[in-house]
């Protein structure tokens, strides 16, 4: 079909959007839907917050300046009066006018107390009060300390005289109270790490915001900290908050709807089709219905093409496997027939042989061909399962053939088997069969009536088995050593190398022993 006839290649905005990737579609839809809400909420919140913060900052500045100014003026005046009276009384302890002026200054503040003492502690002016013992003020020109319930001031003179004044918290709180309309505020006197709360900020919840401003009073380390609550929750803030919540809900709903329609549902359907796929089937995306996302449509088409390719390859592999199986069976059948023909020819020539030595040679060759035929026959039987050859049946048939083809002199030969049900590969089975045939031939050559014991065992969970052939005929001696040196020794060593192991001979007991690799148990 011509590409211009495709519905996705038309003209207009819908066609242009159809050619966009799904991620771009989702982005454009969310931007267009949430942009008005985002702009309204942002503008309202910024404007409201800015106005409220500016107003609260101005109220805090005015309140802090007035409160700190009242305290600063009072303390500065009292410090000056105390200093003048102290200097006058140091010069003349009987200077009554100086004491009268100082008493008049403190008479305006009835809750405040003062006392002037000389170096020996004698009271020169004022009257003692209990608060003077609350704290040991350091010596110096001027010292101020916060004590429980108020503030202590001390001025030291040159001759050791001191002037001490005490200001209770209620007095300081009244002085720090601004005039006129009093907004909600909090005040605290701070000095040398101590804090005296003059007025606590009421209704200060965990979500309320507070603004603080610290003003230096110019006396020692004293400062006044004024605190006011942040902007109250007004209707603009409520509207802004609601708009933000609505925007979040709208964003979540629109995003979920778009992603679910364009991506999640088609992908879930496609995943179900792929999960139910079986080799040889074809994934049909047409039954999924229209898919809005172009990328998912292309992915479904790709899966369909892959399934068709796999179906074609599966058919080719099945056909090739059938042909290969037929060919393998034919090859094994011909090999088995050829081995039988060779064995029959050797047997035919053995009957026509002249002399015992020639007949024995033909019989020896025939036994080796029979050993190879036994292994091949068992391998052909196990070929379908591909588990390996069962060694006990192979050795049992091999022993029966050796006894059946033994010469007249060796009719008294006996073979005892003690073989576990082990599985081995064809190469190992052939080498073991030839090795056992050679060892039995060696034993019979030493003693035609030899009694032979064959043992093949393997420990549990082991990957190698121990092969042991024992017979009195295998005990070391001149006849045995001569046969090994001239005829059997090189063959036995070659078969051991083929098994990738060592062949050990015990001349005292008369036994050969080696190990072979196994693939499992039957």
C-alpha positions as semicolon CSV with decimal commas, in nm:
position;residue;x (nm);y (nm);z (nm)
1;X;0,000;0,000;0,000
2;X;0,127;0,348;-0,080
3;X;0,267;0,535;0,218
4;X;0,050;0,838;0,138
5;X;-0,264;0,629;0,195
6;X;-0,171;0,555;0,558
7;X;-0,401;0,727;0,812
8;X;-0,097;0,849;1,005
9;X;0,040;1,032;0,700
10;X;-0,246;1,275;0,655
11;X;-0,238;1,647;0,709
12;X;-0,338;1,859;1,004
13;X;-0,267;1,880;1,376
14;X;-0,398;1,531;1,458
15;X;-0,169;1,372;1,199
16;X;0,128;1,570;1,333
17;X;0,051;1,460;1,687
18;X;0,011;1,101;1,569
19;X;0,367;1,104;1,438
20;X;0,509;1,235;1,768
21;X;0,658;0,993;2,023
22;X;0,435;0,899;2,312
23;X;0,658;1,077;2,564
24;X;0,620;1,404;2,373
25;X;0,242;1,359;2,360
26;X;0,222;1,308;2,737
27;X;0,442;1,612;2,799
28;X;0,239;1,843;2,574
29;X;-0,094;1,730;2,720
30;X;0,021;1,781;3,079
31;X;0,174;2,122;3,001
32;X;-0,140;2,246;2,828
33;X;-0,376;2,119;3,100
34;X;-0,179;2,232;3,408
35;X;-0,025;2,558;3,286
36;X;-0,326;2,785;3,378
37;X;-0,365;2,630;3,723
38;X;0,007;2,651;3,788
39;X;0,026;3,018;3,683
40;X;-0,277;3,123;3,893
41;X;-0,157;2,936;4,202
42;X;0,198;3,065;4,168
43;X;0,094;3,429;4,119
44;X;-0,157;3,424;4,407
45;X;0,080;3,257;4,650
46;X;0,372;3,485;4,572
47;X;0,165;3,802;4,591
48;X;-0,011;3,705;4,913
49;X;0,305;3,586;5,082
50;X;0,498;3,895;4,981
51;X;0,230;4,135;5,107
52;X;0,183;3,952;5,436
53;X;0,558;3,929;5,500
54;X;0,610;4,299;5,427
55;X;0,328;4,399;5,662
56;X;0,450;4,170;5,939
57;X;0,806;4,296;5,898
58;X;0,696;4,660;5,927
59;X;0,489;4,593;6,240
60;X;0,778;4,407;6,397
61;X;1,026;4,687;6,321
62;X;0,803;4,959;6,468
63;X;0,720;4,756;6,778
64;X;1,082;4,656;6,838
65;X;1,209;5,013;6,800
66;X;0,952;5,157;7,041
67;X;0,995;4,884;7,304
68;X;1,374;4,888;7,290
69;X;1,377;5,267;7,293
70;X;1,171;5,283;7,613
71;X;1,396;5,037;7,794
72;X;1,714;5,190;7,659
73;X;1,612;5,544;7,772
74;X;1,515;5,427;8,118
75;X;1,829;5,222;8,175
76;X;2,054;5,493;8,033
77;X;1,897;5,757;8,261
78;X;1,921;5,535;8,569
79;X;2,280;5,437;8,493
80;X;2,373;5,803;8,464
81;X;2,194;5,895;8,790
82;X;2,351;5,600;8,973
83;X;2,695;5,693;8,846
84;X;2,661;6,058;8,956
85;X;2,525;5,969;9,300
86;X;2,796;5,706;9,349
87;X;3,071;5,954;9,262
88;X;2,924;6,221;9,493
89;X;2,882;5,979;9,783
90;X;3,237;5,850;9,740
91;X;3,361;6,207;9,781
92;X;3,124;6,284;10,066
93;X;2,931;5,998;10,228
94;X;2,701;6,253;10,394
95;X;2,596;6,418;10,064
96;X;2,221;6,408;10,125
97;X;2,114;6,603;9,813
98;X;2,272;6,347;9,581
99;X;2,092;6,068;9,759
100;X;1,766;6,264;9,750
101;X;1,792;6,319;9,375
102;X;1,862;5,948;9,316
103;X;1,566;5,853;9,536
104;X;1,347;6,091;9,339
105;X;1,456;5,930;9,014
106;X;1,359;5,581;9,138
107;X;1,042;5,709;9,304
108;X;0,888;5,736;8,956
109;X;0,940;5,361;8,922
110;X;0,794;5,233;9,246
111;X;0,875;4,866;9,173
112;X;1,247;4,933;9,122
113;X;1,496;4,928;9,412
114;X;1,846;5,069;9,453
115;X;2,121;5,075;9,717
116;X;2,461;5,247;9,737
117;X;2,728;5,092;9,965
118;X;3,082;5,190;10,048
119;X;3,380;4,956;10,029
120;X;3,304;4,810;10,373
121;X;2,942;4,732;10,280
122;X;2,781;5,012;10,476
123;X;2,467;5,153;10,314
124;X;2,515;5,511;10,202
125;X;2,189;5,564;10,014
126;X;1,871;5,370;9,945
127;X;1,771;5,052;10,125
128;X;1,897;4,695;10,092
129;X;1,686;4,436;9,908
130;X;1,704;4,056;9,887
131;X;1,786;4,044;9,515
132;X;2,138;4,173;9,576
133;X;2,235;3,826;9,702
134;X;2,101;3,640;9,397
135;X;2,418;3,675;9,195
136;X;2,774;3,790;9,250
137;X;2,823;4,059;8,988
138;X;3,179;4,110;8,864
139;X;3,376;4,421;8,954
140;X;3,385;4,680;8,680
141;X;3,242;5,009;8,566
142;X;2,902;4,861;8,472
143;X;2,758;4,507;8,489
144;X;2,409;4,376;8,416
145;X;2,279;4,030;8,490
146;X;1,942;3,859;8,451
147;X;1,824;3,700;8,776
148;X;1,508;3,505;8,853
149;X;1,224;3,752;8,829
150;X;1,414;4,057;8,707
151;X;1,733;4,243;8,616
152;X;2,027;4,357;8,833
153;X;2,254;4,653;8,752
154;X;2,578;4,731;8,933
155;X;2,815;5,028;8,898
156;X;3,153;5,013;9,070
157;X;3,331;5,320;9,202
158;X;3,699;5,395;9,222
159;X;3,728;5,339;9,603
160;X;3,536;5,008;9,611
161;X;3,191;5,155;9,657
162;X;2,904;5,011;9,450
163;X;2,560;5,116;9,336
164;X;2,310;4,833;9,270
165;X;1,963;4,852;9,120
166;X;1,694;4,585;9,072
167;X;1,415;4,597;8,810
168;X;1,137;4,335;8,840
169;X;0,999;4,164;8,532
170;X;0,656;4,334;8,553
171;X;0,821;4,676;8,546
172;X;1,036;4,585;8,245
173;X;0,736;4,434;8,067
174;X;0,534;4,751;8,119
175;X;0,819;4,967;7,989
176;X;0,859;4,743;7,682
177;X;0,491;4,763;7,596
178;X;0,439;4,983;7,289
179;X;0,187;5,266;7,306
180;X;-0,136;5,293;7,109
181;X;-0,279;4,987;6,934
182;X;-0,077;4,694;7,060
183;X;-0,050;4,399;6,816
184;X;0,014;4,047;6,934
185;X;0,382;4,027;7,023
186;X;0,636;3,859;7,250
187;X;0,932;4,018;7,430
188;X;1,233;3,877;7,611
189;X;1,539;4,031;7,773
190;X;1,865;3,853;7,680
191;X;2,210;3,893;7,831
192;X;2,517;3,671;7,880
193;X;2,328;3,361;7,765
194;X;2,036;3,414;8,007
195;X;1,681;3,490;7,904
196;X;1,401;3,673;8,085
197;X;1,060;3,645;7,920
198;X;0,871;3,972;7,952
199;X;0,572;3,874;7,741
200;X;0,498;3,532;7,589
201;X;0,357;3,506;7,239
202;X;0,009;3,358;7,274
203;X;-0,152;3,093;7,053
204;X;0,178;3,001;6,889
205;X;0,083;2,671;6,726
206;X;0,323;2,423;6,558
207;X;0,229;2,553;6,212
208;X;0,254;2,925;6,297
209;X;0,546;3,123;6,165
210;X;0,718;3,378;6,389
211;X;0,952;3,668;6,308
212;X;1,204;3,795;6,563
213;X;1,416;4,111;6,585
214;X;1,688;4,169;6,845
215;X;1,773;4,527;6,957
216;X;2,082;4,619;7,164
217;X;2,001;4,826;7,476
218;X;2,351;4,975;7,516
219;X;2,395;4,841;7,872
220;X;2,657;4,571;7,908
221;X;2,540;4,274;7,692
222;X;2,166;4,337;7,727
223;X;1,937;4,310;7,425
224;X;1,561;4,304;7,374
225;X;1,423;4,031;7,145
226;X;1,082;4,116;7,002
227;X;0,878;3,838;6,832
228;X;0,560;3,869;6,630
229;X;0,353;3,598;6,460
230;X;0,381;3,551;6,086
231;X;0,118;3,631;5,831
232;X;-0,223;3,498;5,936
233;X;-0,412;3,244;5,729
234;X;-0,628;3,459;5,507
235;X;-0,865;3,379;5,225
236;X;-0,599;3,435;4,954
237;X;-0,374;3,182;5,124
238;X;-0,661;2,936;5,153
239;X;-0,744;2,982;4,787
240;X;-0,380;2,938;4,688
241;X;-0,351;2,621;4,895
242;X;-0,673;2,479;4,752
243;X;-0,556;2,559;4,402
244;X;-0,228;2,382;4,464
245;X;-0,413;2,075;4,591
246;X;-0,649;2,083;4,293
247;X;-0,354;2,119;4,060
248;X;-0,183;1,818;4,215
249;X;-0,499;1,606;4,192
250;X;-0,558;1,717;3,833
251;X;-0,199;1,643;3,740
252;X;-0,217;1,296;3,895
253;X;-0,554;1,219;3,732
254;X;-0,459;1,347;3,387
255;X;-0,117;1,184;3,399
256;X;-0,263;0,850;3,505
257;X;-0,537;0,865;3,243
258;X;-0,301;0,954;2,958
259;X;-0,033;0,702;3,054
260;X;-0,289;0,429;3,115
261;X;-0,466;0,478;2,782
262;X;-0,156;0,532;2,570
263;X;0,096;0,302;2,735
264;X;-0,007;0,078;3,022
265;X;-0,312;-0,095;2,872
266;X;-0,155;-0,167;2,532
267;X;0,165;-0,286;2,695
268;X;-0,029;-0,510;2,933
269;X;-0,220;-0,664;2,641
270;X;0,098;-0,709;2,441
271;X;0,275;-0,864;2,739
272;X;-0,013;-1,111;2,784
273;X;0,015;-1,212;2,418
274;X;0,391;-1,259;2,446
275;X;0,358;-1,452;2,776
276;X;0,110;-1,694;2,616
277;X;0,334;-1,746;2,316
278;X;0,431;-2,105;2,241
279;X;0,707;-2,207;1,998
280;X;0,552;-2,253;1,657
281;X;0,270;-2,003;1,716
282;X;0,239;-1,658;1,562
283;X;0,171;-1,353;1,779
284;X;-0,132;-1,182;1,628
285;X;-0,153;-0,815;1,730
286;X;-0,469;-0,754;1,527
287;X;-0,684;-0,909;1,798
288;X;-0,557;-0,647;2,047
289;X;-0,759;-0,381;1,865
290;X;-0,639;-0,029;1,782
291;X;-0,324;0,072;1,969
292;X;-0,289;0,453;2,014
293;X;0,088;0,454;2,071
294;X;0,293;0,427;1,755
295;X;0,593;0,277;1,934
296;X;0,381;-0,002;2,083
297;X;0,227;-0,074;1,743
298;X;0,574;-0,106;1,598
299;X;0,679;-0,326;1,890
300;X;0,379;-0,554;1,835
301;X;0,458;-0,579;1,464
302;X;0,817;-0,666;1,551
303;X;0,700;-0,945;1,783
304;X;0,475;-1,077;1,508
305;X;0,761;-1,083;1,259
306;X;0,988;-1,252;1,511
307;X;0,727;-1,519;1,586
308;X;0,685;-1,588;1,214
309;X;1,062;-1,616;1,175
310;X;1,083;-1,850;1,476
311;X;0,799;-2,059;1,333
312;X;0,984;-2,096;1,003
313;X;1,308;-2,183;1,181
314;X;1,130;-2,433;1,407
315;X;0,989;-2,607;1,102
316;X;1,333;-2,618;0,937
317;X;1,493;-2,748;1,258
318;X;1,226;-3,017;1,299
319;X;1,275;-3,128;0,941
320;X;1,652;-3,129;0,978
321;X;1,627;-3,322;1,306
322;X;1,416;-3,590;1,143
323;X;1,666;-3,621;0,859
324;X;1,960;-3,627;1,101
325;X;1,794;-3,895;1,314
326;X;1,733;-4,110;1,009
327;X;2,089;-4,063;0,891
328;X;2,234;-4,145;1,236
329;X;2,025;-4,459;1,264
330;X;2,132;-4,563;0,918
331;X;2,499;-4,509;1,003
332;X;2,474;-4,706;1,328
333;X;2,286;-4,982;1,152
334;X;2,556;-5,009;0,885
335;X;2,838;-4,996;1,145
336;X;2,671;-5,274;1,344
337;X;2,626;-5,485;1,032
338;X;2,987;-5,422;0,927
339;X;3,118;-5,528;1,267
340;X;2,908;-5,845;1,247
341;X;3,041;-5,913;0,896
342;X;3,401;-5,862;1,016
343;X;3,343;-6,093;1,313
344;X;3,192;-6,359;1,083
345;X;3,485;-6,332;0,840
346;X;3,737;-6,367;1,123
347;X;3,545;-6,669;1,258
348;X;3,539;-6,820;0,906
349;X;3,914;-6,780;0,864
350;X;3,977;-6,909;1,217
351;X;3,807;-7,238;1,129
352;X;4,024;-7,278;0,822
353;X;4,344;-7,182;1,004
354;X;4,628;-7,431;1,019
355;X;4,788;-7,464;1,352
356;X;4,684;-7,374;1,703
357;X;4,882;-7,048;1,710
358;X;4,701;-6,908;1,405
359;X;4,362;-7,013;1,543
360;X;4,438;-6,842;1,874
361;X;4,544;-6,526;1,690
362;X;4,218;-6,521;1,493
363;X;4,022;-6,580;1,816
364;X;4,203;-6,294;1,991
365;X;4,123;-6,057;1,708
366;X;3,761;-6,172;1,705
367;X;3,724;-6,105;2,078
368;X;3,846;-5,748;2,032
369;X;3,604;-5,690;1,747
370;X;3,324;-5,837;1,961
371;X;3,417;-5,598;2,244
372;X;3,386;-5,304;2,007
373;X;3,054;-5,438;1,875
374;X;2,914;-5,473;2,227
375;X;2,993;-5,112;2,310
376;X;2,852;-4,988;1,981
377;X;2,531;-5,185;2,022
378;X;2,469;-5,045;2,370
379;X;2,554;-4,695;2,253
380;X;2,299;-4,724;1,974
381;X;2,034;-4,838;2,226
382;X;2,101;-4,542;2,456
383;X;2,136;-4,285;2,177
384;X;1,777;-4,157;2,200
385;X;1,802;-4,066;2,571
386;X;2,166;-3,954;2,551
387;X;2,231;-4,048;2,912
388;X;2,545;-4,254;2,845
389;X;2,618;-4,626;2,839
390;X;2,523;-4,845;3,134
391;X;2,856;-5,006;3,221
392;X;2,726;-5,316;3,401
393;X;2,532;-5,448;3,100
394;X;2,826;-5,375;2,868
395;X;3,074;-5,560;3,092
396;X;2,827;-5,846;3,142
397;X;2,781;-5,902;2,768
398;X;3,156;-5,863;2,713
399;X;3,231;-6,134;2,975
400;X;2,974;-6,366;2,816
401;X;3,131;-6,321;2,471
402;X;3,482;-6,385;2,611
403;X;3,370;-6,708;2,774
404;X;3,184;-6,815;2,458
405;X;3,481;-6,754;2,229
406;X;3,744;-6,903;2,460
407;X;3,968;-7,178;2,322
408;X;3,942;-7,542;2,420
409;X;4,224;-7,504;2,672
410;X;4,046;-7,207;2,835
411;X;3,706;-7,368;2,878
412;X;3,767;-7,380;3,255
413;X;3,810;-7,002;3,274
414;X;3,575;-6,828;3,519
415;X;3,482;-6,456;3,529
416;X;3,314;-6,308;3,837
417;X;3,158;-5,962;3,804
418;X;3,099;-5,705;4,077
419;X;2,997;-5,399;3,873
420;X;2,774;-5,114;3,991
421;X;2,515;-4,953;3,764
422;X;2,727;-4,663;3,637
423;X;2,695;-4,450;3,324
424;X;2,996;-4,365;3,106
425;X;3,059;-4,209;2,767
426;X;3,116;-4,419;2,453
427;X;3,488;-4,338;2,445
428;X;3,533;-4,452;2,805
429;X;3,325;-4,767;2,743
430;X;3,538;-4,863;2,439
431;X;3,866;-4,808;2,623
432;X;3,747;-5,001;2,931
433;X;3,621;-5,291;2,713
434;X;3,954;-5,315;2,530
435;X;4,146;-5,284;2,860
436;X;3,947;-5,566;3,024
437;X;3,983;-5,781;2,710
438;X;4,362;-5,737;2,710
439;X;4,394;-5,812;3,084
440;X;4,175;-6,125;3,051
441;X;4,377;-6,233;2,745
442;X;4,695;-6,186;2,953
443;X;4,553;-6,391;3,242
444;X;4,437;-6,672;3,011
445;X;4,779;-6,675;2,838
446;X;4,943;-6,727;3,178
447;X;4,684;-6,981;3,299
448;X;4,407;-7,104;3,062
449;X;4,191;-7,209;3,360
450;X;4,235;-6,876;3,537
451;X;3,963;-6,744;3,771
452;X;3,917;-6,372;3,714
453;X;3,729;-6,116;3,926
454;X;3,622;-5,778;3,779
455;X;3,512;-5,502;4,019
456;X;3,393;-5,154;3,920
457;X;3,270;-4,934;4,207
458;X;3,230;-4,561;4,276
459;X;3,165;-4,373;4,604
460;X;2,846;-4,169;4,639
461;X;2,849;-3,830;4,461
462;X;3,187;-3,913;4,300
463;X;3,274;-3,847;3,935
464;X;3,526;-4,133;3,902
465;X;3,501;-4,510;3,956
466;X;3,767;-4,763;4,053
467;X;3,822;-5,052;3,808
468;X;3,997;-5,354;3,956
469;X;4,080;-5,688;3,782
470;X;4,232;-5,956;4,005
471;X;4,337;-6,314;3,933
472;X;4,605;-6,557;4,057
473;X;4,722;-6,572;3,695
474;X;4,826;-6,206;3,717
475;X;5,079;-6,265;3,998
476;X;5,428;-6,164;3,891
477;X;5,649;-6,435;3,745
478;X;5,874;-6,512;3,447
479;X;5,587;-6,613;3,218
480;X;5,377;-6,311;3,316
481;X;5,662;-6,062;3,282
482;X;5,762;-6,205;2,944
483;X;5,412;-6,168;2,802
484;X;5,380;-5,813;2,940
485;X;5,714;-5,708;2,793
486;X;5,669;-5,863;2,449
487;X;5,298;-5,825;2,380
488;X;5,055;-5,680;2,636
489;X;5,243;-5,409;2,821
490;X;5,248;-5,144;2,547
491;X;4,878;-5,197;2,466
492;X;4,777;-5,167;2,833
493;X;4,974;-4,844;2,877
494;X;4,821;-4,700;2,558
495;X;4,467;-4,776;2,677
496;X;4,545;-4,616;3,017
497;X;4,664;-4,301;2,842
498;X;4,344;-4,300;2,638
499;X;4,149;-4,306;2,966
500;X;4,377;-4,028;3,098
501;X;4,467;-4,225;3,407
502;X;4,737;-4,449;3,555
503;X;4,725;-4,829;3,545
504;X;4,868;-4,986;3,861
505;X;4,974;-5,351;3,891
506;X;5,018;-5,537;4,220
507;X;5,245;-5,837;4,140
508;X;5,203;-5,992;4,487
509;X;4,822;-6,003;4,486
510;X;4,785;-6,031;4,109
511;X;4,564;-5,731;4,036
512;X;4,538;-5,437;3,795
513;X;4,368;-5,120;3,919
514;X;4,280;-4,785;3,761
515;X;4,011;-4,515;3,772
516;X;3,767;-4,401;3,501
517;X;3,537;-4,100;3,459
518;X;3,163;-4,159;3,501
519;X;2,867;-3,940;3,405
520;X;2,620;-4,065;3,666
521;X;2,431;-4,365;3,796
522;X;2,168;-4,572;3,621
